CSV table of C-alpha atoms and ligand atoms in Angstrom, one decimal:
chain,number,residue,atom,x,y,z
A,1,UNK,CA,38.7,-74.0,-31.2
A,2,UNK,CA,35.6,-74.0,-29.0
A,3,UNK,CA,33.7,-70.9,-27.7
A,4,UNK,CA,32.3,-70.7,-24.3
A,5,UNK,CA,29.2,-69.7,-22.6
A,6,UNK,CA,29.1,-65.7,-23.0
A,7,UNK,CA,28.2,-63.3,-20.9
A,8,UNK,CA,23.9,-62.7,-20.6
A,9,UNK,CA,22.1,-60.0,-22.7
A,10,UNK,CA,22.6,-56.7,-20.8
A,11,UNK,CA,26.1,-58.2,-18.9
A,12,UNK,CA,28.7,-55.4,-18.6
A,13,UNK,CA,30.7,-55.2,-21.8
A,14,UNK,CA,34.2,-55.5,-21.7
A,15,UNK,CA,36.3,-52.3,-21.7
A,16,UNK,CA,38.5,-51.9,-24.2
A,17,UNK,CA,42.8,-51.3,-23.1
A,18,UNK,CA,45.9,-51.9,-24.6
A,19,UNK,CA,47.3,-55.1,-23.9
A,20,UNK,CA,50.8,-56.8,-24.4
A,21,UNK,CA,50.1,-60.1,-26.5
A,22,UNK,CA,52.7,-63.1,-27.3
A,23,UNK,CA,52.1,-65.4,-30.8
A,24,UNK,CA,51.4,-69.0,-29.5
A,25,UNK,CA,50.8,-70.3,-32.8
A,26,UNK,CA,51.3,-69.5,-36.9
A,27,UNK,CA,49.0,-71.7,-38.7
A,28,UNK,CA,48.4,-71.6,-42.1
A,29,UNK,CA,44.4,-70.8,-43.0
A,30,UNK,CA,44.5,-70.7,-46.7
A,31,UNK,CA,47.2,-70.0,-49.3
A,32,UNK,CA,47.4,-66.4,-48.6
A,33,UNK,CA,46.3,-66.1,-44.9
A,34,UNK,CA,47.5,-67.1,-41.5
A,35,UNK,CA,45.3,-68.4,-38.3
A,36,UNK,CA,47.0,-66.1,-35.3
A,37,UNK,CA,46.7,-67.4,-31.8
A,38,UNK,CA,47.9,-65.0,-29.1
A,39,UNK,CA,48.2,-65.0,-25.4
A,40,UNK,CA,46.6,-62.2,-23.3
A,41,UNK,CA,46.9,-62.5,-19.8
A,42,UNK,CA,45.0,-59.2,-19.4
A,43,UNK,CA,42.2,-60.0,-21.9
A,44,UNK,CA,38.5,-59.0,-20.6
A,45,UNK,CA,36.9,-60.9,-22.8
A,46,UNK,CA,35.1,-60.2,-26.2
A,47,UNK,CA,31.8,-60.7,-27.4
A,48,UNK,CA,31.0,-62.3,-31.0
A,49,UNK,CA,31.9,-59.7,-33.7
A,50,UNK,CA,33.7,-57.9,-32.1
A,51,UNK,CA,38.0,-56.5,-33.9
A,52,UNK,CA,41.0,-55.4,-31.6
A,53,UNK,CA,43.8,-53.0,-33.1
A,54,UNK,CA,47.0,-54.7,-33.5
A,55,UNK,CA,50.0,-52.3,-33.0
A,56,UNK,CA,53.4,-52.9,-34.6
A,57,UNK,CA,56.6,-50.7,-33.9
A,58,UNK,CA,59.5,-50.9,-35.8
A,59,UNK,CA,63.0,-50.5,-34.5
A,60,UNK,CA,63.4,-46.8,-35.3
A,61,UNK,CA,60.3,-46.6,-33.2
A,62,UNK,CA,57.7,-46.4,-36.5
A,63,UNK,CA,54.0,-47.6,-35.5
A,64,UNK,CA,51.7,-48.8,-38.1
A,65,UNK,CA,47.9,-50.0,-36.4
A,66,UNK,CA,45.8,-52.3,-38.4
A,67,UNK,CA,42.1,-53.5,-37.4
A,68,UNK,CA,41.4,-57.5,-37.1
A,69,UNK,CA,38.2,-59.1,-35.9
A,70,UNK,CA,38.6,-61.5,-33.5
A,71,UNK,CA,37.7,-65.5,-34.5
A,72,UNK,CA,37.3,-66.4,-30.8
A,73,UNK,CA,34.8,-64.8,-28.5
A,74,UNK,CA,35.5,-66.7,-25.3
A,75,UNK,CA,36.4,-65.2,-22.3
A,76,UNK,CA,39.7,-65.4,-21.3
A,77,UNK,CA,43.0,-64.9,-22.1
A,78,UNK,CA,43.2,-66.4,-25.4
A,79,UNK,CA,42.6,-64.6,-28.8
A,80,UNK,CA,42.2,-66.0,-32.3
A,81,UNK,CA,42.8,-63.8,-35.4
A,82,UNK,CA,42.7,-64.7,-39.1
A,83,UNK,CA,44.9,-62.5,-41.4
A,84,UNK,CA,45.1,-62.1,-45.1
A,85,UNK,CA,47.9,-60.9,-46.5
A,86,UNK,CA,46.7,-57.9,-48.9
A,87,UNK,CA,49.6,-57.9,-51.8
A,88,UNK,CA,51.8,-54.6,-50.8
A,89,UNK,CA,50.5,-53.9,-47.9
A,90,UNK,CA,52.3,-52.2,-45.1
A,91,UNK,CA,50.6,-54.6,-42.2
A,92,UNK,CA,49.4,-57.7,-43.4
A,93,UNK,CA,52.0,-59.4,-45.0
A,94,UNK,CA,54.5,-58.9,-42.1
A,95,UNK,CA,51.6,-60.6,-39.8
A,96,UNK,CA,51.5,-63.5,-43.0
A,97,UNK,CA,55.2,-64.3,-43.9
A,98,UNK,CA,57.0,-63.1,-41.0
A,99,UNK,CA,55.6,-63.2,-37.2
A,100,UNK,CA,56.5,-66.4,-35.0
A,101,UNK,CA,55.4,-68.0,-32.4
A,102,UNK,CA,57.0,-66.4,-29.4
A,103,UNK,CA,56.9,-62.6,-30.8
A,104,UNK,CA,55.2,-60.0,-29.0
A,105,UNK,CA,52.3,-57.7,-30.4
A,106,UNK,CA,50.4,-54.8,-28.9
A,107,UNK,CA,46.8,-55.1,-29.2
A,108,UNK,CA,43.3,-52.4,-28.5
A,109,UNK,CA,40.4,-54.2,-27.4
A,110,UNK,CA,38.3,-55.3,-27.6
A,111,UNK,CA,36.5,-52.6,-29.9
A,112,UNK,CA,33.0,-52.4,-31.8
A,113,UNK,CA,29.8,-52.4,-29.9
A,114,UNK,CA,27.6,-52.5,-33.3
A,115,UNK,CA,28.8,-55.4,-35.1
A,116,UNK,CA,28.0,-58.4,-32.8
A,117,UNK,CA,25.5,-60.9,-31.7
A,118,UNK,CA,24.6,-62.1,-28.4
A,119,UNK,CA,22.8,-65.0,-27.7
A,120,UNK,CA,19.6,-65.0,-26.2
A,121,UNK,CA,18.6,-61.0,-27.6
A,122,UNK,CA,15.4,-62.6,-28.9
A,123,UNK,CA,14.3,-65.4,-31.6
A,124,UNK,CA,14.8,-64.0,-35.0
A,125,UNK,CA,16.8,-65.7,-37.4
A,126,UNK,CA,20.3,-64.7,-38.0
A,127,UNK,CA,21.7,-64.7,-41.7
A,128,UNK,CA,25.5,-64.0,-41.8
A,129,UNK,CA,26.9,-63.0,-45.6
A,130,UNK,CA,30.7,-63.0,-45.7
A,131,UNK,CA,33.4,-62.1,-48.7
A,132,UNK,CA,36.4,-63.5,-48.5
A,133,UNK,CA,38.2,-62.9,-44.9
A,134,UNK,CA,34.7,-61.0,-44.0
A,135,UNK,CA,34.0,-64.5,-42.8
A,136,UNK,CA,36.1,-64.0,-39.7
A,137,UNK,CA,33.8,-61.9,-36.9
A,138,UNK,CA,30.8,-64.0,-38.8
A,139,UNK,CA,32.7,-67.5,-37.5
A,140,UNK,CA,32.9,-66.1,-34.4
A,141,UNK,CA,28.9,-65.4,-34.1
A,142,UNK,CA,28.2,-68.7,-35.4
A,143,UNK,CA,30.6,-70.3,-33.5
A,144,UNK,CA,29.3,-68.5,-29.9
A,145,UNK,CA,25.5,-69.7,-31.1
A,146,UNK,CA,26.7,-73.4,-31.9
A,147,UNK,CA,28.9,-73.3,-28.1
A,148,UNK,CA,25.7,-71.6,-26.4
A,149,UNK,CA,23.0,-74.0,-27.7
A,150,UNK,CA,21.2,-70.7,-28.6
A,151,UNK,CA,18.0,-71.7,-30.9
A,152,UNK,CA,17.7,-69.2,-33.3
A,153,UNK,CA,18.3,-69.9,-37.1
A,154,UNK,CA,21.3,-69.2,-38.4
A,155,UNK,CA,22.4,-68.9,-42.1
A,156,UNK,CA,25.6,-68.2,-43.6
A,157,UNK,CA,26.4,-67.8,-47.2
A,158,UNK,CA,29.8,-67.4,-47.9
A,159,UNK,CA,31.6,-66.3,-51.0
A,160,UNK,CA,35.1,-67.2,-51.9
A,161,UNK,CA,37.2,-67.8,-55.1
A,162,UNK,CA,38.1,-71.1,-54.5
A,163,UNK,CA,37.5,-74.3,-52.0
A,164,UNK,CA,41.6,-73.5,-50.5
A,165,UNK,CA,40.5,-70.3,-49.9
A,166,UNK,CA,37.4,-70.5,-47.3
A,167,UNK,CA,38.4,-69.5,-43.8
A,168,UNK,CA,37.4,-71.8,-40.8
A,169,UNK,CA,36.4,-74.1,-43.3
A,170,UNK,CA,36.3,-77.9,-41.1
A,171,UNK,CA,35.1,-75.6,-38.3
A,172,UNK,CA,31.8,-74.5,-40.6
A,173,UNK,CA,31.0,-77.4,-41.3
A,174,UNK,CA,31.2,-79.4,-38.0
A,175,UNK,CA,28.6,-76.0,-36.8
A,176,UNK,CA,25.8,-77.3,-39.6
A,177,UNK,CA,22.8,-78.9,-38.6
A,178,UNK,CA,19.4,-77.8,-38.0
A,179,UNK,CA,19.7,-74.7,-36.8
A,180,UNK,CA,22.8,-73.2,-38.9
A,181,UNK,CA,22.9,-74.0,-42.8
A,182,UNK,CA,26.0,-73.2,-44.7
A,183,UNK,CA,26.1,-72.3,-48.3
A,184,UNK,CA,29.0,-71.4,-50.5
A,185,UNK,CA,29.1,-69.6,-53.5
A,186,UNK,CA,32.8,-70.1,-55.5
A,187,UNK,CA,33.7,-67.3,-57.8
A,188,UNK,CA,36.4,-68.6,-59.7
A,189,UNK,CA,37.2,-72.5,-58.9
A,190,UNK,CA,34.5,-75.2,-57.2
A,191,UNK,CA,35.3,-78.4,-55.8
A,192,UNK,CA,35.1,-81.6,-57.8
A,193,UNK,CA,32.0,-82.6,-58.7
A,194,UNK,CA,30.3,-79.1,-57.4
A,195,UNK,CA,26.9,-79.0,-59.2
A,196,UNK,CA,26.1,-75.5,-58.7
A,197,UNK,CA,27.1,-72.7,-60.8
A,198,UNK,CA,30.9,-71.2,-60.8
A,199,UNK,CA,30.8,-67.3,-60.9
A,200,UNK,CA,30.1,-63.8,-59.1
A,201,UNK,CA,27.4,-64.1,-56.4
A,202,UNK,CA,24.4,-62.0,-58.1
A,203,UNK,CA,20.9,-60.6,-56.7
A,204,UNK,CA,19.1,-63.9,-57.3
A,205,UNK,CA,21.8,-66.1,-56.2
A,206,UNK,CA,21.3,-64.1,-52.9
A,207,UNK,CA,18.1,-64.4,-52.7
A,208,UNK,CA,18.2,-68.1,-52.9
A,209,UNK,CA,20.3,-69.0,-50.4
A,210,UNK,CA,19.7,-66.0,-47.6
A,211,UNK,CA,16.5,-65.6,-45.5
A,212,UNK,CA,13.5,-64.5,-46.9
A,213,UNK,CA,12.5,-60.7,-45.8
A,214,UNK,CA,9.3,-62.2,-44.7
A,215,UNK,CA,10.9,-64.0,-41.4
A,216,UNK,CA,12.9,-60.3,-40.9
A,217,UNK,CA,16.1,-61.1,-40.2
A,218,UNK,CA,18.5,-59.6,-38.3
A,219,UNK,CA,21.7,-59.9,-41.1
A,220,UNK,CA,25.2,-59.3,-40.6
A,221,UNK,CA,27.4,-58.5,-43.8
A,222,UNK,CA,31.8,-58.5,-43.9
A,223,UNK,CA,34.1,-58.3,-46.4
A,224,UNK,CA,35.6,-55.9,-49.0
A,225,UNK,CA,34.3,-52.5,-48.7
A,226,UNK,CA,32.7,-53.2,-52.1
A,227,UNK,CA,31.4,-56.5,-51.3
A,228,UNK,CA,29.5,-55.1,-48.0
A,229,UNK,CA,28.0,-52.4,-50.1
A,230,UNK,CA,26.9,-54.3,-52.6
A,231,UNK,CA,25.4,-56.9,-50.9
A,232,UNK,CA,23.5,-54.3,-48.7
A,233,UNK,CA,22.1,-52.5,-51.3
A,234,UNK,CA,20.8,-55.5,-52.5
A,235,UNK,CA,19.2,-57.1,-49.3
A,236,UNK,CA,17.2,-53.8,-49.2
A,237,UNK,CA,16.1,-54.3,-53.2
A,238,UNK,CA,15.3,-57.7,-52.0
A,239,UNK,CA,12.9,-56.1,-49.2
A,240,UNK,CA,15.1,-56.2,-45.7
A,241,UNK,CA,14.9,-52.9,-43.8
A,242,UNK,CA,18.2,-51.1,-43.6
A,243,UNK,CA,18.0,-51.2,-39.9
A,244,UNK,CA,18.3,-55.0,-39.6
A,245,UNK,CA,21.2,-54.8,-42.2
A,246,UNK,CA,25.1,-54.6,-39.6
A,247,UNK,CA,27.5,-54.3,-42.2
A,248,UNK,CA,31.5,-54.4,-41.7
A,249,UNK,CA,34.2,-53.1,-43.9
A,250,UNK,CA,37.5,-54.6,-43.9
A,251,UNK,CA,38.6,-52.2,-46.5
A,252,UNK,CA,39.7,-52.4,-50.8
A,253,UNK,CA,37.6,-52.8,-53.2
B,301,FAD,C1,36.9,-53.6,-38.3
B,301,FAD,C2,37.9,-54.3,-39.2
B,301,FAD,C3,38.2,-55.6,-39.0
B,301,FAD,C4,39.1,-56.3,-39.9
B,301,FAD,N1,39.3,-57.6,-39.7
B,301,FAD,C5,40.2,-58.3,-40.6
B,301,FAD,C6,40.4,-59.7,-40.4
B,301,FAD,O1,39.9,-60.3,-39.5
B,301,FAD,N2,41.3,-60.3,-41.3
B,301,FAD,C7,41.9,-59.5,-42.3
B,301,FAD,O2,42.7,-60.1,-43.0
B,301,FAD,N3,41.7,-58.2,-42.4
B,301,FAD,C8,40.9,-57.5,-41.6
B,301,FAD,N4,40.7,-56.2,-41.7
B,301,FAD,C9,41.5,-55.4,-42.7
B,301,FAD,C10,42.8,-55.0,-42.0
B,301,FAD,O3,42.5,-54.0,-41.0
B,301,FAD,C11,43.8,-54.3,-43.0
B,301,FAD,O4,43.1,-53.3,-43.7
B,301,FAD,C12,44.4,-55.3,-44.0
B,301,FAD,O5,45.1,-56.3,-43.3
B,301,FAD,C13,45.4,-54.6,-44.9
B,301,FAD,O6,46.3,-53.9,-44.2
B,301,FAD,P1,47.8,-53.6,-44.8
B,301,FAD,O7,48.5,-52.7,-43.9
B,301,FAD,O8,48.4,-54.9,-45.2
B,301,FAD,O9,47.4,-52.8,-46.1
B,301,FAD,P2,47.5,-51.2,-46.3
B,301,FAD,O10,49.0,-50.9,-46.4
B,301,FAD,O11,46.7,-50.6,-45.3
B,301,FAD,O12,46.8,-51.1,-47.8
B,301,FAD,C14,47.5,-51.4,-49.0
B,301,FAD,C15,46.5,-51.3,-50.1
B,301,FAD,O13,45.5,-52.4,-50.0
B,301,FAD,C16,44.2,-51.8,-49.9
B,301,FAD,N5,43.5,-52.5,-48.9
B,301,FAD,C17,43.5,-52.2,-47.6
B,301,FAD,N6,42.7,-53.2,-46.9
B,301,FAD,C18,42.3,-54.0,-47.8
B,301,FAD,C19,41.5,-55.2,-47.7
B,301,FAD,N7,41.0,-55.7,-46.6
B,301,FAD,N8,41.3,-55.9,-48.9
B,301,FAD,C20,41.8,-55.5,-50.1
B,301,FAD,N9,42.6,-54.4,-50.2
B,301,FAD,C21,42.8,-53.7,-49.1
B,301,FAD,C22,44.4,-50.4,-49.5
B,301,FAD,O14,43.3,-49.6,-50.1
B,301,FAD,C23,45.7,-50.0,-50.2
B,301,FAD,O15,45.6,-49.7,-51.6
B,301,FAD,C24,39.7,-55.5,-40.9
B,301,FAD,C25,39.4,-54.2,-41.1
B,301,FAD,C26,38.5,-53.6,-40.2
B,301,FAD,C27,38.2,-52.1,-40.4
């Protein structure tokens, strides 16, 4: 997947309408979640960051609307999602186990203003913390500042359980160089020969591998509700000013 130029600082945002969508492709992302991509002839466009609604109706006419940030943030008509199935849940694990390619959905977008970057705003470094499937609108932003050639400095440091489970994961890596640095922390299981520590991210782990107050940041945090706060309240404790903390919730604890 490759983004593509996007539109200048200040551009007209794209307004967000329902739109019919049809599953291209079901690919498997990790043991538990599916890579979604949909056609949208009608699709304005999305910026990086940014989530649709996706609308399913049963046959008895039941709705049931779920939020899911979108991977891609080209324009055009196609759209990447990446869903996790939550265990029991009423949305996710129909989108997991049982859409096709070839199905229709109804989508809302695109949605949230708030939660994005756009390149060329100004040269501060950018440092990106994701949980889990939190890692999805934060691909997007670090895949529109790889596709744009933008300069600023970006960091991600992502936390997942174990190396099957990281979203986007040949995609992060092929972004690395010298102007975005990737680090993963692995809470339950690392890969062989991992030399770094196995375990819960902590305040001092993120203080290590995140950007120092002292550049001042602008930092984008998505994941579990209780992730997000977390790492928020510590990013202030480590001296970042609550205004140049964007923070996502995808919900659970
Ligand atoms: C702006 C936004 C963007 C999002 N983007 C993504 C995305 O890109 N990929 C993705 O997989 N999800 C994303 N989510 C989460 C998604 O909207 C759903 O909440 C999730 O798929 C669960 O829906 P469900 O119907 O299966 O579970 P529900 O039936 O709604 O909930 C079942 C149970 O699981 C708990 N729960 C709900 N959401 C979560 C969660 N995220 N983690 C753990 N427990 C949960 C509920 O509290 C409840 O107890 C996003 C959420 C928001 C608000």
């Amino acid at each position: 997947m490759s983004a593509q130029p996007l539109a200048p600082p200040g551009a007209a945002r794209p307004r967000a309408a329902w739109h019919a969508a049809t599953v291209t492709d079901v690919r498997r992302e990790t043991p538990t979640a599916v890579r979604l991509t949909l056609d949208v002839p009608t699709w304005p466009g999305s910026e990086a960051g940014a989530h649709l609604d996706v609308r399913l109706t049963a046959p008895d006419g039941y709705q049931a609307t779920r939020s899911y940030s979108i991977a891609s943030a080209t324009p055009g008509g196609v759209v990447v999602l990446a869903v996790d199935e939550v265990p029991d849940g009423e949305v996710s694990p129909f989108l997991t186990r049982e859409l096709r390619s070839g199905d229709q959905l109804e989508v809302h977008g695109p949605l949230g203003a708030f939660f994005v970057w756009r390149p060329g705003q100004d040269d501060r470094p950018v440092q990106l913390v994701a949980g889990g499937s939190g890692v999805v609108p934060l691909y997007a932003m670090a895949a529109a500042h790889g596709a744009t050639g933008d300069g600023t400095f970006f960091r991600l440091l992502y936390s997942v359980r174990r190396p099957e489970d990281a979203f986007f994961s040949d995609e992060l890596a092929a972004l690395t160089g010298p102007s975005f640095e990737l680090d993963v922390v692995y809470t339950r299981a690392a890969p062989e020969g991992w030399a770094g520590p196995v375990g819960r991210l902590d305040k001092g782990a993120l203080a290590a591998a995140t950007i120092p107050a002292s550049h001042r940041p602008r930092l984008y945090v998505c994941g579990s509700t209780r992730f997000v706060e977390t790492i928020a309240t510590w990013l202030q404790e480590l001296g970042h000013a609550a205004a140049d903390i964007r923070t996502e919730r995808f919900g659970g604890l």
